[in-house]
Coordinates of C-alpha atoms and ligand atoms in Angstrom, one line a residue:
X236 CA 13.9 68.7 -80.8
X237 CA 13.8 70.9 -83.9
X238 CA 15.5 69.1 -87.3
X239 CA 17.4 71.0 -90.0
X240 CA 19.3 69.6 -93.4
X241 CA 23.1 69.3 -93.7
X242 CA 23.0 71.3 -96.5
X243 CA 21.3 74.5 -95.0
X244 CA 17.9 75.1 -97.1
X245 CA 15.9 73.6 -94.4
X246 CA 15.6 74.3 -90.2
X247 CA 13.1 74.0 -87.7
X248 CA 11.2 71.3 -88.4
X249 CA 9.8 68.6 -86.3
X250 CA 10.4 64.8 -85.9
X251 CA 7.3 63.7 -88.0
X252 CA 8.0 66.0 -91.0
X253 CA 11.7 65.3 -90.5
X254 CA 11.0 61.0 -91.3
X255 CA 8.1 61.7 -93.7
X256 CA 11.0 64.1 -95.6
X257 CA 13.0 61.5 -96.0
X258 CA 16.1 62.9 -97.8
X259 CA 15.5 66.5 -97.4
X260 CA 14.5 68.7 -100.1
X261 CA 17.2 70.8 -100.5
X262 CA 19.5 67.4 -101.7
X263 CA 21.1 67.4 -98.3
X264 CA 20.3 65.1 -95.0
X265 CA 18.4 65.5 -92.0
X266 CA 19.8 65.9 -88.8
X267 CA 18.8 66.9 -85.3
X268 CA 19.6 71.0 -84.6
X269 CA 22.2 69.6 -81.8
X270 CA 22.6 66.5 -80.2
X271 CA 21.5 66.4 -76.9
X272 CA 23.7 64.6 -74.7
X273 CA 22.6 62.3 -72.0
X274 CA 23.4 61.0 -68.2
X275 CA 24.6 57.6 -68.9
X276 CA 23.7 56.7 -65.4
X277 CA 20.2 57.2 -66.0
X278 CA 19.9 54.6 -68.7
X279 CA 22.3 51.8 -67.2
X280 CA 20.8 48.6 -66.8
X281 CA 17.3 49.1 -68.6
X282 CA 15.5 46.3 -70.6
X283 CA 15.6 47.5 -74.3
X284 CA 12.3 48.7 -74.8
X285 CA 12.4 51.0 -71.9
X286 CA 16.2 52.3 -73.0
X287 CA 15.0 52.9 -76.3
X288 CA 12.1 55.0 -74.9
X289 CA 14.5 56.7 -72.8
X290 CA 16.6 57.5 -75.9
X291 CA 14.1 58.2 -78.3
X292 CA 12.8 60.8 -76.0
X293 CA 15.6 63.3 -76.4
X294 CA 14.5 63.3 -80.2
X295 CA 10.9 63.3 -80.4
X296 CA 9.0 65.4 -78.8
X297 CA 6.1 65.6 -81.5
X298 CA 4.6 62.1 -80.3
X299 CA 3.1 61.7 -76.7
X300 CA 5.0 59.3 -74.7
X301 CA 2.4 57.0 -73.9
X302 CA 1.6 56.8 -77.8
X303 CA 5.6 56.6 -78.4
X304 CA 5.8 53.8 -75.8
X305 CA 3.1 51.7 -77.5
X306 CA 5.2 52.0 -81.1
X307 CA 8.2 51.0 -79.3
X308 CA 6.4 48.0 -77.7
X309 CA 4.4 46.8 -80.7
X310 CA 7.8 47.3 -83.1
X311 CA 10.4 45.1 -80.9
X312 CA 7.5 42.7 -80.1
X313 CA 8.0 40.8 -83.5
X314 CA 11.8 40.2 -82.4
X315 CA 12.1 36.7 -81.3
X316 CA 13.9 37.7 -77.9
X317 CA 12.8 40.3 -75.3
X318 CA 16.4 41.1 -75.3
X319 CA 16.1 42.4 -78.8
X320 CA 19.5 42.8 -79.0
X321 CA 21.7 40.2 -77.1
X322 CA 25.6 40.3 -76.7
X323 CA 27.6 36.9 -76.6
X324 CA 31.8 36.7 -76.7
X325 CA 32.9 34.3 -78.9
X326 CA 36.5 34.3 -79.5
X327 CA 37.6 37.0 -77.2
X328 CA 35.1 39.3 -78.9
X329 CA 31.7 40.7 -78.4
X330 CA 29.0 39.4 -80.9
X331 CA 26.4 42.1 -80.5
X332 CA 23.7 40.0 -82.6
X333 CA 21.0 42.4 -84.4
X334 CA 19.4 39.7 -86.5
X335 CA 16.7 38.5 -84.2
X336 CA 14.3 40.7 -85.7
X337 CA 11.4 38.6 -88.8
X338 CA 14.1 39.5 -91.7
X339 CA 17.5 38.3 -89.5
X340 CA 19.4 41.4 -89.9
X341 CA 20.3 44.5 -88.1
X342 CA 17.6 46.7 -90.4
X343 CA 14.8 45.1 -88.7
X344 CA 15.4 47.1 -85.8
X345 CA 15.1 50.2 -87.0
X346 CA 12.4 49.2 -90.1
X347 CA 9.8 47.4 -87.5
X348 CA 9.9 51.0 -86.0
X349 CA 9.7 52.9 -89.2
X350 CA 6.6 50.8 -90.0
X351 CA 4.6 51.9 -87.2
X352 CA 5.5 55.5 -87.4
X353 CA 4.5 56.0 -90.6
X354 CA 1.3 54.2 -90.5
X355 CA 0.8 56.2 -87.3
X356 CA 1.9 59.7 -88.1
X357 CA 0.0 59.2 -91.3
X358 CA -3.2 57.7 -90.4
X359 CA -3.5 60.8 -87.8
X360 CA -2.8 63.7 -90.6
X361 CA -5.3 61.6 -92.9
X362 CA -2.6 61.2 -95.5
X363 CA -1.2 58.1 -97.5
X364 CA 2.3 58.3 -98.9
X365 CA 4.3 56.4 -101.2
X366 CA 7.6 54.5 -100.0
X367 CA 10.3 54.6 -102.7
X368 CA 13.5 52.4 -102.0
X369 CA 16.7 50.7 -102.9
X370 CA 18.3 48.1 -101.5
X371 CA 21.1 45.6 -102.1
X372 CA 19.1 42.7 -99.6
X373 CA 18.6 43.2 -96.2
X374 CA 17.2 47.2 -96.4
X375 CA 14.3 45.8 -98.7
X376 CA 13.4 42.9 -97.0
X377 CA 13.2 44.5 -93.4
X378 CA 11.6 47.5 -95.1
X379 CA 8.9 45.4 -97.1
X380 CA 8.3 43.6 -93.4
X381 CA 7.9 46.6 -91.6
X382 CA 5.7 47.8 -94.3
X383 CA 3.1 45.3 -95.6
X384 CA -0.4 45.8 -94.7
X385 CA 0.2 48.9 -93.0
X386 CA -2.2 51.6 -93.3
X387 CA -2.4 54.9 -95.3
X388 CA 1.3 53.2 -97.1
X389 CA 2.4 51.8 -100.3
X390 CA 5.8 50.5 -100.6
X391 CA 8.5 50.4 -103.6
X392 CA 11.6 48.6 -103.3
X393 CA 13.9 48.8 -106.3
X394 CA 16.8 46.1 -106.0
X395 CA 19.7 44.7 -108.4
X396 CA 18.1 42.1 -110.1
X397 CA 20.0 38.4 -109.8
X398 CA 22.2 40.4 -107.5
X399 CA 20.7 39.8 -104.1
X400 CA 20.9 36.6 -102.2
X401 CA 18.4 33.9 -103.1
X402 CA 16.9 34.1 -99.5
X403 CA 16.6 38.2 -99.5
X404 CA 14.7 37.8 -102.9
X405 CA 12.5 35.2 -101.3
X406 CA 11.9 37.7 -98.3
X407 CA 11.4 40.4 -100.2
X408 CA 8.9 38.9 -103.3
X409 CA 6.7 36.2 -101.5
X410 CA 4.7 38.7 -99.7
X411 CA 1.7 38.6 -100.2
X412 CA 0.2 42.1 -99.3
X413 CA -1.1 44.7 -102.3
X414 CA 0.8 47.4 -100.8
X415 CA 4.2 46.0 -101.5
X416 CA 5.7 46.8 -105.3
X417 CA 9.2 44.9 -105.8
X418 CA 11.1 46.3 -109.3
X419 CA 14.5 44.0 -110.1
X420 CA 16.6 46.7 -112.1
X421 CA 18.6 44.9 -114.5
X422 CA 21.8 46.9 -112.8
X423 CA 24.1 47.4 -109.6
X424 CA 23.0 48.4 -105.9
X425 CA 24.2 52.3 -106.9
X426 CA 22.6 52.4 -110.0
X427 CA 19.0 51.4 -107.9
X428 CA 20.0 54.0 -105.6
X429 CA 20.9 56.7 -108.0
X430 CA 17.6 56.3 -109.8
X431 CA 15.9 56.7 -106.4
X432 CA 17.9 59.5 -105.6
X433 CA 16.8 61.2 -109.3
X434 CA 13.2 60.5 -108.7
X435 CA 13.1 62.3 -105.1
X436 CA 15.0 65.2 -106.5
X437 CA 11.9 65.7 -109.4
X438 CA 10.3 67.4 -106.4
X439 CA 7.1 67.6 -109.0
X440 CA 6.7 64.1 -108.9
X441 CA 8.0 62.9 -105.7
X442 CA 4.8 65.5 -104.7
X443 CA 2.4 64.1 -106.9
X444 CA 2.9 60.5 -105.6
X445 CA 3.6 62.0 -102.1
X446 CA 6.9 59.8 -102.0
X447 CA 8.3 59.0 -99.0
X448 CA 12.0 57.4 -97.9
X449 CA 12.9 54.3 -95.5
X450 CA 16.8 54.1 -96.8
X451 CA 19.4 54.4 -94.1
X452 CA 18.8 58.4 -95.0
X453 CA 15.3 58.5 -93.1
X454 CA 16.7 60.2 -89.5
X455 CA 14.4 57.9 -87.5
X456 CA 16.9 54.8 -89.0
X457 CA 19.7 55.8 -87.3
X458 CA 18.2 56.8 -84.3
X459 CA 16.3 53.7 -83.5
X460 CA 20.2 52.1 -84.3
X461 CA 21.5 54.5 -81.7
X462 CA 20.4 52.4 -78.8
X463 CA 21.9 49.3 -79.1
X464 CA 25.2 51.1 -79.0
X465 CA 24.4 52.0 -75.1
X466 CA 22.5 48.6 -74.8
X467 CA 25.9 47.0 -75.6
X468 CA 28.1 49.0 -73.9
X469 CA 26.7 48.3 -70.7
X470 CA 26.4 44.9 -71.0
X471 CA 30.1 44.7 -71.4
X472 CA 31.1 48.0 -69.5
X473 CA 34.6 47.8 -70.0
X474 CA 37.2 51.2 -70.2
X475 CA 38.4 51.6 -73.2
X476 CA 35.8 50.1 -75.4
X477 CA 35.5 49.6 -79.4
X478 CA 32.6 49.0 -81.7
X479 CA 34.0 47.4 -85.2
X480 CA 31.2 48.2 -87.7
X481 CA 30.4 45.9 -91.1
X482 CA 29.7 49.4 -93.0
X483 CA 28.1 49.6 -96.4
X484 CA 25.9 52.9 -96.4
X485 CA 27.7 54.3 -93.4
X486 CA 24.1 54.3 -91.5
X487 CA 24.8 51.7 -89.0
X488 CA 28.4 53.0 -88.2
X489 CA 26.7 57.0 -87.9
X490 CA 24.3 55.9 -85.5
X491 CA 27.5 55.3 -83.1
X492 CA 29.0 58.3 -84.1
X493 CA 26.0 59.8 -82.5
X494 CA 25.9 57.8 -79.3
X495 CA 29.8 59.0 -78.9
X496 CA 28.5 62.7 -79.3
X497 CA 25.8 61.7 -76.8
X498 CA 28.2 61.0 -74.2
X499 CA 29.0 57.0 -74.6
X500 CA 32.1 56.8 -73.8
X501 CA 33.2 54.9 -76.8
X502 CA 37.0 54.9 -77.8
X503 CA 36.6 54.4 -81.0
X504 CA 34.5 53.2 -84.4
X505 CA 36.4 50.6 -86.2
X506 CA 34.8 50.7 -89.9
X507 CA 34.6 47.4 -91.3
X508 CA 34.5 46.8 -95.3
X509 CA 35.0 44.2 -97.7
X510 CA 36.7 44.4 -100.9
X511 CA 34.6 48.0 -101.6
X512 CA 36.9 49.8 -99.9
X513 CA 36.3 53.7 -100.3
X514 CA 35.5 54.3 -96.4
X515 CA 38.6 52.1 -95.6
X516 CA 40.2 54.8 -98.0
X517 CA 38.7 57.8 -96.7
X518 CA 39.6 56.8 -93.2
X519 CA 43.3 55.7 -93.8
X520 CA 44.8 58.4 -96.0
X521 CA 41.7 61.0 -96.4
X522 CA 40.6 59.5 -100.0
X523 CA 37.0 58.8 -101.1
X524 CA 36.8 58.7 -104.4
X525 CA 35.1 56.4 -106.4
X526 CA 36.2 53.0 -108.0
X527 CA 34.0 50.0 -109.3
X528 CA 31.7 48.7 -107.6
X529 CA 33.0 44.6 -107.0
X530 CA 30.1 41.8 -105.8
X531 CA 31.4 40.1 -102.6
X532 CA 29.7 37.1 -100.4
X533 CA 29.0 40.6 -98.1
X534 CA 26.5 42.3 -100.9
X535 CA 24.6 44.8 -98.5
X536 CA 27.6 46.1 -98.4
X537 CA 28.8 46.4 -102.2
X538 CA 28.6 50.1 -102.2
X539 CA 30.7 52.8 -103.3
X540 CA 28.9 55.9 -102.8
X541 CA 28.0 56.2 -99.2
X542 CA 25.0 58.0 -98.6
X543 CA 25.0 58.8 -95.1
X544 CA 28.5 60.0 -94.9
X545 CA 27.3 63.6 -95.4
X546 CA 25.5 63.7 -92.3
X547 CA 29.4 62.8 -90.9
X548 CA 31.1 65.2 -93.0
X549 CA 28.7 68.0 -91.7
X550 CA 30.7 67.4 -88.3
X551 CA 33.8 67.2 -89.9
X552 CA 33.0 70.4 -90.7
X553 CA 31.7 71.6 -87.8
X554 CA 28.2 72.1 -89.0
X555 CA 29.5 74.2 -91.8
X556 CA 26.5 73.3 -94.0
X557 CA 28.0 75.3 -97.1
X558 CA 30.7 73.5 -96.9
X559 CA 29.2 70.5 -96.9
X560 CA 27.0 71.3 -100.0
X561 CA 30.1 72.5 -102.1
X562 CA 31.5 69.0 -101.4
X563 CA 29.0 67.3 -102.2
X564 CA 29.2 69.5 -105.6
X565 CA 32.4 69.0 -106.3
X566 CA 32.1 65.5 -105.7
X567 CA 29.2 64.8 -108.1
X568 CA 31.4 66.2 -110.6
X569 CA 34.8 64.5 -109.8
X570 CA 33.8 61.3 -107.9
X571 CA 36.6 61.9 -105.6
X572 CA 37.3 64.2 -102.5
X573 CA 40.2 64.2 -100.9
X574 CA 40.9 65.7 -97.0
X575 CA 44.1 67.5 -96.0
X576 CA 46.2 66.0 -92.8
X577 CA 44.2 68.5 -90.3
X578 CA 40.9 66.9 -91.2
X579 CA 42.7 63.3 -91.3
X580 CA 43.3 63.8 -87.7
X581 CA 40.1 64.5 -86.6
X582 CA 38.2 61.3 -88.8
X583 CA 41.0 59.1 -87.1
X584 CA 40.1 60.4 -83.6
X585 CA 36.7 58.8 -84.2
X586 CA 37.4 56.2 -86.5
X587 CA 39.7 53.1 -87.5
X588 CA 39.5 51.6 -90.5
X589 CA 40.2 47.3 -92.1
X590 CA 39.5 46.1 -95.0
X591 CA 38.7 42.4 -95.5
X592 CA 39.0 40.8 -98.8
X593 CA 37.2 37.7 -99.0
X594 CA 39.9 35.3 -98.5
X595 CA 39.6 37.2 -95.1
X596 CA 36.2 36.9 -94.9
X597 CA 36.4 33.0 -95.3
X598 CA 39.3 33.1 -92.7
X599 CA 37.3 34.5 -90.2
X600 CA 33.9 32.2 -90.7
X601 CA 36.4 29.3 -90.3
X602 CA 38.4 29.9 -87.2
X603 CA 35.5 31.1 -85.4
X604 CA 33.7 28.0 -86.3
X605 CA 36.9 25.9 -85.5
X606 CA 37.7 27.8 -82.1
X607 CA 34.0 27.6 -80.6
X608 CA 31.0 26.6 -82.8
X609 CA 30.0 29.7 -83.3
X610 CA 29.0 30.8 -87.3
X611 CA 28.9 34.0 -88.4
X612 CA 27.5 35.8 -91.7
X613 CA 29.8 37.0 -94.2
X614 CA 29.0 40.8 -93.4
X615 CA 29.8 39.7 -89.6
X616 CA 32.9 38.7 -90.6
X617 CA 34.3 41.3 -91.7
X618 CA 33.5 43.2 -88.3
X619 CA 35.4 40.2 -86.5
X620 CA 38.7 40.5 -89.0
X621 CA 38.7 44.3 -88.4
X622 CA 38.3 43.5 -84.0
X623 CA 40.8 41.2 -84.2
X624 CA 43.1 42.8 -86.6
X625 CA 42.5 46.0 -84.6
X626 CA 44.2 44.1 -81.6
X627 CA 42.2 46.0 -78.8
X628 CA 40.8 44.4 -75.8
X629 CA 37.4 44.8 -75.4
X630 CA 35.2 45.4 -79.0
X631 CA 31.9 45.0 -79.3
X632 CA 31.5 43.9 -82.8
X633 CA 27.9 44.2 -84.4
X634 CA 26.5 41.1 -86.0
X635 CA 24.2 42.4 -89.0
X636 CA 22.7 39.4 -90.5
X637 CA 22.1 35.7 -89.0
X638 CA 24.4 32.9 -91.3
X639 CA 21.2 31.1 -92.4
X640 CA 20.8 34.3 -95.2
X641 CA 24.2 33.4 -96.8
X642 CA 23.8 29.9 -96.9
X643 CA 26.4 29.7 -100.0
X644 CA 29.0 31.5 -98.3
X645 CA 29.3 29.5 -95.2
X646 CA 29.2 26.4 -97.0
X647 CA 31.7 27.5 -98.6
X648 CA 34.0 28.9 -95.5
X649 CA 33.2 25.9 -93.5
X650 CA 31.8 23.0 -95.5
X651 CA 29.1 22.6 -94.0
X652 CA 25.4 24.9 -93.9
X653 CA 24.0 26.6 -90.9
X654 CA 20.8 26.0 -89.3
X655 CA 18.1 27.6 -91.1
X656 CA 15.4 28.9 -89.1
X657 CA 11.6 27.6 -90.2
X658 CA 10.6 31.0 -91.2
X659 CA 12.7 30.6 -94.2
X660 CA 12.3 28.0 -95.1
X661 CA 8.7 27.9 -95.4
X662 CA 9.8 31.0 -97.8
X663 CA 11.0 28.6 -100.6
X664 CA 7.1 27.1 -101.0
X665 CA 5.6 30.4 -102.2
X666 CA 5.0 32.2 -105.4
X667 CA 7.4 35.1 -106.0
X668 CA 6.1 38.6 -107.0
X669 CA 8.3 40.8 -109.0
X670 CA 9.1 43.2 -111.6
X671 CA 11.8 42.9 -113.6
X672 CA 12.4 46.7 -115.4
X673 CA 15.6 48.2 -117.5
X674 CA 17.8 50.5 -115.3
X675 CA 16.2 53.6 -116.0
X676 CA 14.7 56.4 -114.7
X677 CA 11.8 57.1 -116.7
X678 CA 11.0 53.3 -116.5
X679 CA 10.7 53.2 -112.5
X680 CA 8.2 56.3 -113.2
X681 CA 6.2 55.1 -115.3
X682 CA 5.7 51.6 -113.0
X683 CA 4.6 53.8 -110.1
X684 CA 2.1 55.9 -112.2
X685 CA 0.8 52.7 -113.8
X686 CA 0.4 50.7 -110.6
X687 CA -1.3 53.6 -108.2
X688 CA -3.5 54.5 -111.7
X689 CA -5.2 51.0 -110.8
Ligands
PLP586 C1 22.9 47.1 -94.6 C2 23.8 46.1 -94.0 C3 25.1 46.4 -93.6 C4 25.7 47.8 -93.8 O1 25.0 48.8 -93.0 P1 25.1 50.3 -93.4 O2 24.2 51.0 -92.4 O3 24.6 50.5 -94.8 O4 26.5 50.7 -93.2 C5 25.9 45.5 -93.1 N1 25.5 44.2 -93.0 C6 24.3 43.8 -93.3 C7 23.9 42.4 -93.1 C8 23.4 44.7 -93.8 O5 22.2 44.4 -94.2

């Protein structure tokens, strides 16, 4: 399988350079030259190493298999089930919980991966690189964890500082390995992520410091979150079947979109948000244009720019990357774009869409507790409002972060806290290590010079 850019610039290149890219260098996104699509027969029933092997497969084919198998192994070894990825109903609806990974939430799955491929691909070229990050919790702890002490690697994570949850700053700054950098902007998620996005687009730099990406851009994110879509579905097998979506960066919810185009037979996405509502918007009446950014209890997903909706906008399009590029354009100067009814159509015959304000979100922590027991994180939450507000039978909805992270919020919901699993807490005894810089550009450069000068 041969990768190319959304936005036309680049084709033809392989898996490895297609991760170590990152966001690709002509500003656009990586995706695979088609998506191959599979014989669902062939992967019912597999444990979840062996499915993901199956799946991963179809997309790599620059990595021998018996050297793919052993990443696959060593990376959902560190998840505290073999299941990886278990499904439980609660309340009529599927809990399909992704947080058994060392950070409890969803981007461990794909970020244990990530680790080893990197420190593989790049201890056999003999190069080191430089990741450079942003994150708004979970993506810089579960990088940071997939990352420290790995060979030929450094690692960057820039994150809003005093705007992540005390438990995701413990995770992220009380480890203890040189290779890790954290940098608190004093700013928002987006801001972060814009200043990321400026440094990888001074392709003088970025090639200098041999920068790398592990955001929900890097292609091998999404497609290690492609296979707990068909790990789920069979578990449930049932005609007819949703997946509701908690969706911040639209990475999660894309990797479905893929599985669909693979041949799952999915009904339908149900995008989750909270009170950041631009894909809710996009999805109901064609709008996605840009509006403050609002801190919820949900703040992984307290985003307003989504950056992985080009890759789904390039099959809006149908792979018209031209078009793609001249909307993403315009909408760098207008922060809006709007879609005319023909185009509505098609996003609503792969998506529905529910926004849950946090009264909601309280709502839905609290009955599920009261009906069976059961807590759920705030981000979860608002997967379970959109099922049930959706009113279908069977949804699977995907459980992106264990309770115990947003301790404050469930409190709150329920009045009392959820268990907290040892590893945490063992967290709260250590020494933090952080930087704490203005929310700037140059100031993020000059950091990295100074600290790889040493
Ligand atoms: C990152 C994250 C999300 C949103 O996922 P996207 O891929 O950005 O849409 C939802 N919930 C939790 C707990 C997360 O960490």
């Amino acid at each position: 399988m041969k990768y190319k850019s959304t936005r036309g610039s680049i084709d033809s290149i392989s898996f490895t350079e297609a991760f170590l890219m990152g966001l690709a260098t002509d500003g656009g996104l990586i995706v695979p030259e088609h998506i191959p699509s599979v014989d669902i027969e062939k992967l019912r029933g597999l444990p979840y190493k062996q499915l993901a092997f199956e799946i991963f497969k179809l997309f790599i084919d620059d990595i021998e298999e018996n050297n793919l198998k052993r990443l696959i192994d060593k990376s959902y070894s560190s998840f505290d089930t073999p299941e990886v990825a278990p499904v439980v109903k609660k309340d009529g609806v599927y809990i399909l919980e992704l947080f058994h990974g060392p950070t409890f939430a969803f981007k461990d799955i794909a970020l244990q991966f990530l680790g080893n491929l990197f420190e593989y691909a790049l201890s056999k070229r003999n190069l080191s690189m430089n990741i450079l990050g942003a994150t708004s919790g979970d993506t810089g702890s579960a990088a940071i964890y997939g990352l420290k002490g790995k060979k030929s690697v450094n690692i960057f994570i820039l994150h809003p500082f005093n705007k992540v949850s005390e438990i995701q700053e413990l995770q992220m700054t009380t480890v203890e390995e040189n290779n890790v950098y954290n940098i608190a902007i004093k700013g928002t998620f987006d801001d972060c992520q814009y200043i990321v996005k400026s440094i990888f687009s001074d392709l003088e730099f970025k090639r200098r410091f041999n920068l790398g990406a592990v955001n929900s851009i890097n292609w091998a994110r999404i497609l290690a979150q492609i296979v707990y879509y068909f790990y789920a579905y069979f578990k449930v097998e049932a005609d007819d079947l949703y997946f509701s979506v908690p969706t911040g960066n639209f990475g999660d919810i894309f990797a479905g979109y893929v599985a669909k185009r693979m041949g799952l037979p999915i009904k339908k996405l149900i995008l989750a948000t909270n009170s950041n509502d631009i894909l809710y918007r996009f999805v109901n009446f064609g709008d996605y244009s840009i509006k403050g950014v609002v801190q919820t209890m949900s703040p992984s997903m307290d985003i307003q720019v989504s950056s992985n909706l080009e890759r789904y906008l390039y099959y809006l399009f149908d792979e018209d990357a031209a078009k793609v590029k001249g909307s993403m354009e315009m909408f760098l100067r207008q922060k809006s774009l709007s879609f005319d009814k023909e185009l509505l159509e098609k996003i609503r015959d792969d998506f529905e869409s529910y926004t849950a304000s946090e009264q909601d979100t309280l709502d839905t922590i609290k009955d599920m507790y009261e009906k069976t027991g059961y807590i759920i994180d705030p981000h979860t939450a608002t997967g379970v409002y959109a099922a049930l507000k959706s009113n279908h039978k069977d949804v699977i909805c995907l459980s992106t972060a264990h309770p115990a992270k947003f301790p404050k919020a469930i409190q709150k919901a329920i009045g009392r806290l959820p268990e907290e699993p040892e590893t945490i807490s063992k967290l709260k005894h250590k020494s933090k290590k952080m930087s704490v810089l203005d929310n700037s550009i140059s100031s993020v450069k000059e950091f990295i010079e100074k600290s790889l000068k040493k």
